[in-house]
Tab-separated table of C-alpha atoms in Angstrom:
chain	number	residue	atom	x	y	z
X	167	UNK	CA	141.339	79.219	41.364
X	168	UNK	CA	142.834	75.552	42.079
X	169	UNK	CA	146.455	75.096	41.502
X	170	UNK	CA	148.621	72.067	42.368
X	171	UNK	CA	145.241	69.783	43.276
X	172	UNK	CA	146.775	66.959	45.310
X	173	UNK	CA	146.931	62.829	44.954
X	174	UNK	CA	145.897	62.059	48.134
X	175	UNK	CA	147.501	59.486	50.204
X	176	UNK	CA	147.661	57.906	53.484
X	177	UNK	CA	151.305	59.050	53.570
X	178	UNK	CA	150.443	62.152	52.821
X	179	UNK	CA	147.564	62.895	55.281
X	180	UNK	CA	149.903	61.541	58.102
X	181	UNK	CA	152.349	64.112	56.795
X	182	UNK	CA	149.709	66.789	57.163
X	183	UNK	CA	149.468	65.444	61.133
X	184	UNK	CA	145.781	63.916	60.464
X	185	UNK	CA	145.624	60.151	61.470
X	186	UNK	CA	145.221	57.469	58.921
X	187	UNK	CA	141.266	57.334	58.030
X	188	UNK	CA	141.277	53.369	58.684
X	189	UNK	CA	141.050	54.510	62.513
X	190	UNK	CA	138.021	56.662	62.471
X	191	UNK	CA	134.564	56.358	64.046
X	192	UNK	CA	132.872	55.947	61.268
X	193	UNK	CA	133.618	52.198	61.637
X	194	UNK	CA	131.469	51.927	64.585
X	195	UNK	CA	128.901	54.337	63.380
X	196	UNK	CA	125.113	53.695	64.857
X	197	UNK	CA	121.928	53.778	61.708
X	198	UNK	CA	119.616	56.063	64.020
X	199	UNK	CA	116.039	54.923	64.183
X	200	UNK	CA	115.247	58.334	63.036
X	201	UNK	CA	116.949	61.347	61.727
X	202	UNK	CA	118.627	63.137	64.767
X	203	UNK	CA	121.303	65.992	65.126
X	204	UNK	CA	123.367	63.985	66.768
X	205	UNK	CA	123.234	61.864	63.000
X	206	UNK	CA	123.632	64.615	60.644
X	207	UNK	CA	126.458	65.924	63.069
X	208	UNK	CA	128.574	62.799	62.867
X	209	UNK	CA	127.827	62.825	59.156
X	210	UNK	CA	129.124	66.039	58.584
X	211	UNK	CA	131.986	65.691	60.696
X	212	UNK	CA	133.631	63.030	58.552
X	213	UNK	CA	132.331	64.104	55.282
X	214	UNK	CA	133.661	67.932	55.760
X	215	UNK	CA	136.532	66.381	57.857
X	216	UNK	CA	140.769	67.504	57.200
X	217	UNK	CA	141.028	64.194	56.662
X	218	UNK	CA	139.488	63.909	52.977
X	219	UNK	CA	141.175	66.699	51.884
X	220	UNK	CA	138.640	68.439	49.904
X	221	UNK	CA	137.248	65.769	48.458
X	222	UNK	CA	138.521	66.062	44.994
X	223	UNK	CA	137.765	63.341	42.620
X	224	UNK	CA	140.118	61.462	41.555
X	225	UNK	CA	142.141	61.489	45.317
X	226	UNK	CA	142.499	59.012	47.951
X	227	UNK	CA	140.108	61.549	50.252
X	228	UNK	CA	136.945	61.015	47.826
X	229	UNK	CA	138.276	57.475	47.510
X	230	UNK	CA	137.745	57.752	51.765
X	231	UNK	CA	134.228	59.308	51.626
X	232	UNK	CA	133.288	56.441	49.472
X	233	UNK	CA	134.370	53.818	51.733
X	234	UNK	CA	132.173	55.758	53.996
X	235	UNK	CA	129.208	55.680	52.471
X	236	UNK	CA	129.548	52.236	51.442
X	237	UNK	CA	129.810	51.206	54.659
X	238	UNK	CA	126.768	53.001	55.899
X	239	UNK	CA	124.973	51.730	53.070
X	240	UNK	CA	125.690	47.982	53.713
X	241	UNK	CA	124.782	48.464	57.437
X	242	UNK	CA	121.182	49.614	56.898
X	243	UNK	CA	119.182	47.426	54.238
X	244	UNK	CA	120.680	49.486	51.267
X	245	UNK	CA	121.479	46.871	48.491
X	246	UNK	CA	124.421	47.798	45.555
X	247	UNK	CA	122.147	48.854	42.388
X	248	UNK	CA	125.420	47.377	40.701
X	249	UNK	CA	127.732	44.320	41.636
X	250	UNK	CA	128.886	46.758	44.172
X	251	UNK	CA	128.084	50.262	45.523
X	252	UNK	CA	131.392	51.977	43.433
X	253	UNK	CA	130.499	52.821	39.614
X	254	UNK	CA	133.736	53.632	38.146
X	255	UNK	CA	133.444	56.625	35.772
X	256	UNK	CA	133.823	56.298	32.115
X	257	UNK	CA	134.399	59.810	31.958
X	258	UNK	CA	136.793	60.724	34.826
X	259	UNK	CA	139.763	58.811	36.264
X	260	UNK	CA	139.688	56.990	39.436
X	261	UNK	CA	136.190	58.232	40.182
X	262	UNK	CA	133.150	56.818	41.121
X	263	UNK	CA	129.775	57.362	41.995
X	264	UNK	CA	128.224	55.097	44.885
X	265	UNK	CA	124.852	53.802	44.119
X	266	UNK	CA	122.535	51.922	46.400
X	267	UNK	CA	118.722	50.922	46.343
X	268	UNK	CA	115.591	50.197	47.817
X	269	UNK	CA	113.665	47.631	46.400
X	270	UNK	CA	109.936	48.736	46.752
X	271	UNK	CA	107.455	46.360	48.022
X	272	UNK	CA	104.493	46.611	46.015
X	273	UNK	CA	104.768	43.947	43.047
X	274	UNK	CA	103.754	46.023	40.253
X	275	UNK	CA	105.110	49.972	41.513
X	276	UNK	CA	108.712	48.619	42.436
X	277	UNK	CA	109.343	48.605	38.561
X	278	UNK	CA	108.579	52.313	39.037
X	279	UNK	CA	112.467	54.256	40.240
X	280	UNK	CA	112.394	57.154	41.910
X	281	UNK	CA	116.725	58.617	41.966
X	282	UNK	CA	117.368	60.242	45.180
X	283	UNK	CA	121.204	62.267	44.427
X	284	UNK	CA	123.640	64.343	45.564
X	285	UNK	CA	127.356	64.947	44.468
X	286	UNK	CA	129.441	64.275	47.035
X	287	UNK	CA	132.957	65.680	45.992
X	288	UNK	CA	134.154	68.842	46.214
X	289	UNK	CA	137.321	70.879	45.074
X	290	UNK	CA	140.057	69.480	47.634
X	291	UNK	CA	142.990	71.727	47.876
X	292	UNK	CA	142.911	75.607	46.999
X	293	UNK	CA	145.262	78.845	47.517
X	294	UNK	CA	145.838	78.923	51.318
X	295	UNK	CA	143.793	82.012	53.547
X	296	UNK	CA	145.725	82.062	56.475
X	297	UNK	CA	147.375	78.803	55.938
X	298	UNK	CA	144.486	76.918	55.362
X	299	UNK	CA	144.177	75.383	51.865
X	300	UNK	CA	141.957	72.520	52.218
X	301	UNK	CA	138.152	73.406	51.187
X	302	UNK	CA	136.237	71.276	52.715
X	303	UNK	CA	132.918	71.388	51.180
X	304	UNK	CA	130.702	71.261	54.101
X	305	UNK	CA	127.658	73.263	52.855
X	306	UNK	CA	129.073	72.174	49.109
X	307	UNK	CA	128.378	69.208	49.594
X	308	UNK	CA	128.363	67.130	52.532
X	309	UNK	CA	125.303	68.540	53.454
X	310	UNK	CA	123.334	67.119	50.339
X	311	UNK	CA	125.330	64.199	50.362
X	312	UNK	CA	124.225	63.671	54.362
X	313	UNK	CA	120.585	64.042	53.336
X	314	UNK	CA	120.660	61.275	50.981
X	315	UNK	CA	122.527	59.144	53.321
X	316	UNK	CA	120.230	59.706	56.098
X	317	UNK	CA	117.419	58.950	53.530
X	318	UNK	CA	118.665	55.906	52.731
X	319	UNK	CA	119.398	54.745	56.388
X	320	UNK	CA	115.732	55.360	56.794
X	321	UNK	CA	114.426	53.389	54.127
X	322	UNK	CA	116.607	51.029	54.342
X	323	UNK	CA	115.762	50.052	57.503
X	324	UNK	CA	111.554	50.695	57.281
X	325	UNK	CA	111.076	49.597	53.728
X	326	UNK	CA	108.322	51.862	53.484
X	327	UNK	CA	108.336	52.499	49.819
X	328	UNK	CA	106.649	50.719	47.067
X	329	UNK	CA	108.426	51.936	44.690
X	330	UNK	CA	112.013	51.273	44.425
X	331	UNK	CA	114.897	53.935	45.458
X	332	UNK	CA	118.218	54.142	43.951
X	333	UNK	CA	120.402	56.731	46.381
X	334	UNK	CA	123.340	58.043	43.955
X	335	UNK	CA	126.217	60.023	45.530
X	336	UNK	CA	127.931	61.043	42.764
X	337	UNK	CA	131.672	61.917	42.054
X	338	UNK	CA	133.128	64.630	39.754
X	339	UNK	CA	129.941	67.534	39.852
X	340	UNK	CA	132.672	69.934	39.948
X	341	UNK	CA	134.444	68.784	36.933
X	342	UNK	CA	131.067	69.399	34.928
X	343	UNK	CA	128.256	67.297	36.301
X	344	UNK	CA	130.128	63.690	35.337
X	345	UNK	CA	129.214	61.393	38.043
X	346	UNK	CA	125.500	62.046	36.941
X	347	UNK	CA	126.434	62.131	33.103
X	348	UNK	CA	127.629	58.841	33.577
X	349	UNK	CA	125.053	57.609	35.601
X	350	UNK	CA	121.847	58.662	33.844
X	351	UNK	CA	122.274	57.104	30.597
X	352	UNK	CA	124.102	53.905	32.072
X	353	UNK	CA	120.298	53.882	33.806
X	354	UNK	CA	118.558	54.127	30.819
X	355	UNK	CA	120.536	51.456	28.840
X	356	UNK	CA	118.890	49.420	31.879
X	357	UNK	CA	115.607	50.192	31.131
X	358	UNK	CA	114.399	51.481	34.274
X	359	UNK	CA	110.986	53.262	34.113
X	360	UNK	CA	112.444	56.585	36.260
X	361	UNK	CA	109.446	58.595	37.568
X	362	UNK	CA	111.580	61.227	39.175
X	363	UNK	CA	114.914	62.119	40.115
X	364	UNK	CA	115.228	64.999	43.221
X	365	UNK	CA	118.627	66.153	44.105
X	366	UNK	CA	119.957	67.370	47.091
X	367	UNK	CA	122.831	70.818	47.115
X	368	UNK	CA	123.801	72.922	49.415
X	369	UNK	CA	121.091	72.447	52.327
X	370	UNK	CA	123.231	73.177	55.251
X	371	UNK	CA	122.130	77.059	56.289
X	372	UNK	CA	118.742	78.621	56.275
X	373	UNK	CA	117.175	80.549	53.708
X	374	UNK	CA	116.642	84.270	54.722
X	375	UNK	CA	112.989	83.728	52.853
X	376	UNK	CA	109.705	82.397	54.356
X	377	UNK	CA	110.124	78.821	52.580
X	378	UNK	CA	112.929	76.147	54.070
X	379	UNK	CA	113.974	75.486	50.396
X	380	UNK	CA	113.748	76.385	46.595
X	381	UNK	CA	113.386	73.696	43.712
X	382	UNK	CA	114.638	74.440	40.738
X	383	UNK	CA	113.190	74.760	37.824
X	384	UNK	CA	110.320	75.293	39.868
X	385	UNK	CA	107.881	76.744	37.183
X	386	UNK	CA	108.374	73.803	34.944
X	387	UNK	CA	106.784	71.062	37.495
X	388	UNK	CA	104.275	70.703	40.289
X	389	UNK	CA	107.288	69.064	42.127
X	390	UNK	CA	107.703	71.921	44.157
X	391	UNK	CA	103.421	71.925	45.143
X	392	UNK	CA	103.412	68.054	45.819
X	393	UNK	CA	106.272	68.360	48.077
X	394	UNK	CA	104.281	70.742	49.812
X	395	UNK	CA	101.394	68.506	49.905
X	396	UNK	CA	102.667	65.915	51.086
X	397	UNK	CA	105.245	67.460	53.738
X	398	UNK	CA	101.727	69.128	55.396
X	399	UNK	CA	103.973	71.996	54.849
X	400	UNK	CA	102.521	74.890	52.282
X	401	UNK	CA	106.116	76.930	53.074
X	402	UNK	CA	108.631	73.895	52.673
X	403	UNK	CA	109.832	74.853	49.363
X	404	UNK	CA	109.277	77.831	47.200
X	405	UNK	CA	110.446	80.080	44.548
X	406	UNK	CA	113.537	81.352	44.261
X	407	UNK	CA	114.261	84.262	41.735
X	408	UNK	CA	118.036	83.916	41.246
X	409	UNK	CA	117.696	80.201	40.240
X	410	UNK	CA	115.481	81.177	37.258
X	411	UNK	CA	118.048	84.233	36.479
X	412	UNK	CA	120.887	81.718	37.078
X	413	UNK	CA	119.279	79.084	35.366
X	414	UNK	CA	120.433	76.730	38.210
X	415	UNK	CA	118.008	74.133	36.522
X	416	UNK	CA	121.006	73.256	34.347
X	417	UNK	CA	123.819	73.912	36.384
X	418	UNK	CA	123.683	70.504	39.086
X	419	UNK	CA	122.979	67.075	38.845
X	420	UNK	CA	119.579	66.612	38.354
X	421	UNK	CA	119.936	67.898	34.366
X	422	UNK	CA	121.781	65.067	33.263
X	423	UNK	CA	118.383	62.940	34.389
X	424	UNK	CA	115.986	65.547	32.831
X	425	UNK	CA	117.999	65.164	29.280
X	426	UNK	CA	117.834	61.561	29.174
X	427	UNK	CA	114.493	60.820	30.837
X	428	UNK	CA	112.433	63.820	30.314
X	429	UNK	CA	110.785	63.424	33.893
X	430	UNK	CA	110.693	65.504	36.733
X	431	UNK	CA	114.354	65.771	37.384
X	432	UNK	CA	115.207	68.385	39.984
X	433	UNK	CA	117.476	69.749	42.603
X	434	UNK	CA	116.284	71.054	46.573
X	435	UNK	CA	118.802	73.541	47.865
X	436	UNK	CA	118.767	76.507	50.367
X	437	UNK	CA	121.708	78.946	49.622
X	438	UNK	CA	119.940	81.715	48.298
X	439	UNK	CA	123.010	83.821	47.321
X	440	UNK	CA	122.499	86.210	50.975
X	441	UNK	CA	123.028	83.413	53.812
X	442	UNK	CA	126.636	81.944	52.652
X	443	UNK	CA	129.548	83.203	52.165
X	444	UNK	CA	131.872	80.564	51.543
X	445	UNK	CA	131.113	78.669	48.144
X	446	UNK	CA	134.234	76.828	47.694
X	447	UNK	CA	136.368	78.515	50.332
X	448	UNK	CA	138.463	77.303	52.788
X	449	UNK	CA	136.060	78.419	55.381
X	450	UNK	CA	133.137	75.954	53.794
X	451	UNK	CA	133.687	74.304	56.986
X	452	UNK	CA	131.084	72.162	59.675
X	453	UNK	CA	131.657	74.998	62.341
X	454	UNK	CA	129.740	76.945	59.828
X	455	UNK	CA	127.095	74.593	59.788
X	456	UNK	CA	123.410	74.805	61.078
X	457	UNK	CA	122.648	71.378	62.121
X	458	UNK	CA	119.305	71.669	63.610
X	459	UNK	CA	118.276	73.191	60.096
X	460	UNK	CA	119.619	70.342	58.439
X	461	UNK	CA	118.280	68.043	60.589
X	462	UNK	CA	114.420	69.423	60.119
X	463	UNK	CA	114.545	69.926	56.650
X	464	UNK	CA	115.988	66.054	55.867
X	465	UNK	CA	112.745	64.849	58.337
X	466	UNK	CA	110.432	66.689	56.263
X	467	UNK	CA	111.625	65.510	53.542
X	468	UNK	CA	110.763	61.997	54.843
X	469	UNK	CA	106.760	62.198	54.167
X	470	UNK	CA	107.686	63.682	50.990
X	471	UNK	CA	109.792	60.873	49.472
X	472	UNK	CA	107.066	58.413	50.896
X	473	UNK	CA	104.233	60.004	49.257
X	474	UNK	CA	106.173	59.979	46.083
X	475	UNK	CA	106.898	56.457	46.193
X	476	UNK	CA	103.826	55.222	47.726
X	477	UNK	CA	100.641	57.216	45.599
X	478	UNK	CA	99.208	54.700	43.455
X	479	UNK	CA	99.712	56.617	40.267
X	480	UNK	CA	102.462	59.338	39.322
X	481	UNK	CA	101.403	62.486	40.072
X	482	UNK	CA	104.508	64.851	39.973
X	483	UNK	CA	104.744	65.889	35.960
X	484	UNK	CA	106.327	68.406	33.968
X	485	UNK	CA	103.343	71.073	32.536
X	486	UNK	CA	103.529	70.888	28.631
């Protein structure tokens, strides 16, 4: 479906009539004490934003949304897992994943890691509907990739968990899951003792179901009960039929974890197939968007990731 996917420059965004990106707000941007719409808005205005073109790896527009996250990163307690927050791909071109963490404070738990992901390119430039080419990717997936940053603006700034968090946004999911093929076993040639890995897709519309979200692989784990637990919320994520017949399991970012770590390794989202009709279409856009959704799904979510890190022993598991 993608022909002529374009380099990305300065020169040419100016030639599309967008200003260069060195100019926008994100400069100035304000970590919230708290997750607010007003947050995930500005988020997703920059990340689904004309300006990154898509956000196909390997362009100066993913190169952009990097930048972006780095910055936000540095400006709210989030420390580079690496020398710095850009891990260059070994198996894509002028790609790279941004990876920040959380160093837990309990003395013994913070050599427990808990991987908190989303991919945050997209496809960039597609056949034109109405003149319109660039797919923007809001739903797919600056809305995961927002979660995760808002995640680790919170952390960052409360150090509330004792064990440590590593927030990955990784490049190149569409090109076959590399940022987190990369990333996994670079991980494990570090040694880390992983207890679990949740990822983040395509979170920014309801469900038409009585649950906020589906997990997948849902039957394999008591992820999806625990999260549950600890939200206070028996209806936050459920069971979604399609993912099993899909086999969605397999099909995002959280496999790459599960194959090298064989823990608890799996992926939140809430397109159910019904409520979206613009998987990577030019219309994927942020006026398509349903913040306040967003916005209560990534604070429940907050409880959850501190019960996870914080429970004296592991209790999310695979069954056998």
């Amino acid at each position: 479906m993608i022909k002529n996917i374009l380099s990305v420059t300065i020169l040419g965004l100016i030639a599309f009539g967008c200003k260069p990106l060195s100019n926008s707000k994100y400069n100035d941007r304000e970590n919230p004490e708290s997750v607010t719409e007003e947050s995930v808005a500005e988020l997703m205005d920059f990340l689904s934003s004309d300006l990154l073109m898509g956000r196909d790896s390997g362009t100066k527009g993913l190169e952009e949304a990097a930048n972006y996250i780095e910055h936000v990163f540095s400006k709210s307690g989030v420390k580079p897992y690496f020398e710095t927050y850009k891990d260059s791909l070994s198996n894509f071109k002028n790609a790279f994943n941004v990876v920040g963490v959380v160093e837990g404070s309990d003395p013994e738990l913070k050599n427990e890691f808990i991987v908190l992901g989303a991919h945050y390119d997209h496809v960039g430039i597609i056949d034109a509907i109405e003149k319109d080419s660039i797919a923007n990717g809001a739903n797919d997936n600056a809305s995961g990739t927002t979660a995760v940053i808002e995640l680790a603006e919170y952390f960052g700034k409360t150090k509330e968990n004792k064990r440590s968090l590593i927030f990955a946004l990784f490049a190149a999911e569409e090109k076959g899951l590399l940022g987190s093929k990369h990333l996994a076993p670079k991980l494990k040639e570090k040694g880390i003792n992983l207890y679990a890995m949740v990822n983040f897709e395509m979170i920014g519309v309801p469900m038409s179901k009585d649950y906020t979200a589906y997990l997948t692989g849902y039957e394999a784990s008591n992820m999806a009960a625990k999260m549950n637990e600890y939200s206070g919320d028996e209806n936050l994520v459920g069971f979604l039929p399609q993912a099993k017949e899909f086999n969605l399991f397999k099909r995002s970012d959280n496999y790459p974890f599960y194959e090298v770590f064989k823990v608890p390794s799996q992926t939140l989202c809430t397109f159910d197939f019904t409520n979206y009709d613009f998987y990577h279409h030019v219309d994927d856009e942020m006026s398509e968007i349903d913040i306040p959704h967003m916005t209560s799904f990534i604070k429940q979510m907050i409880p959850v990731i501190t019960q996870m890190a914080n429970t004296k022993k592991k209790e999310v598991y695979f069954y056998e």
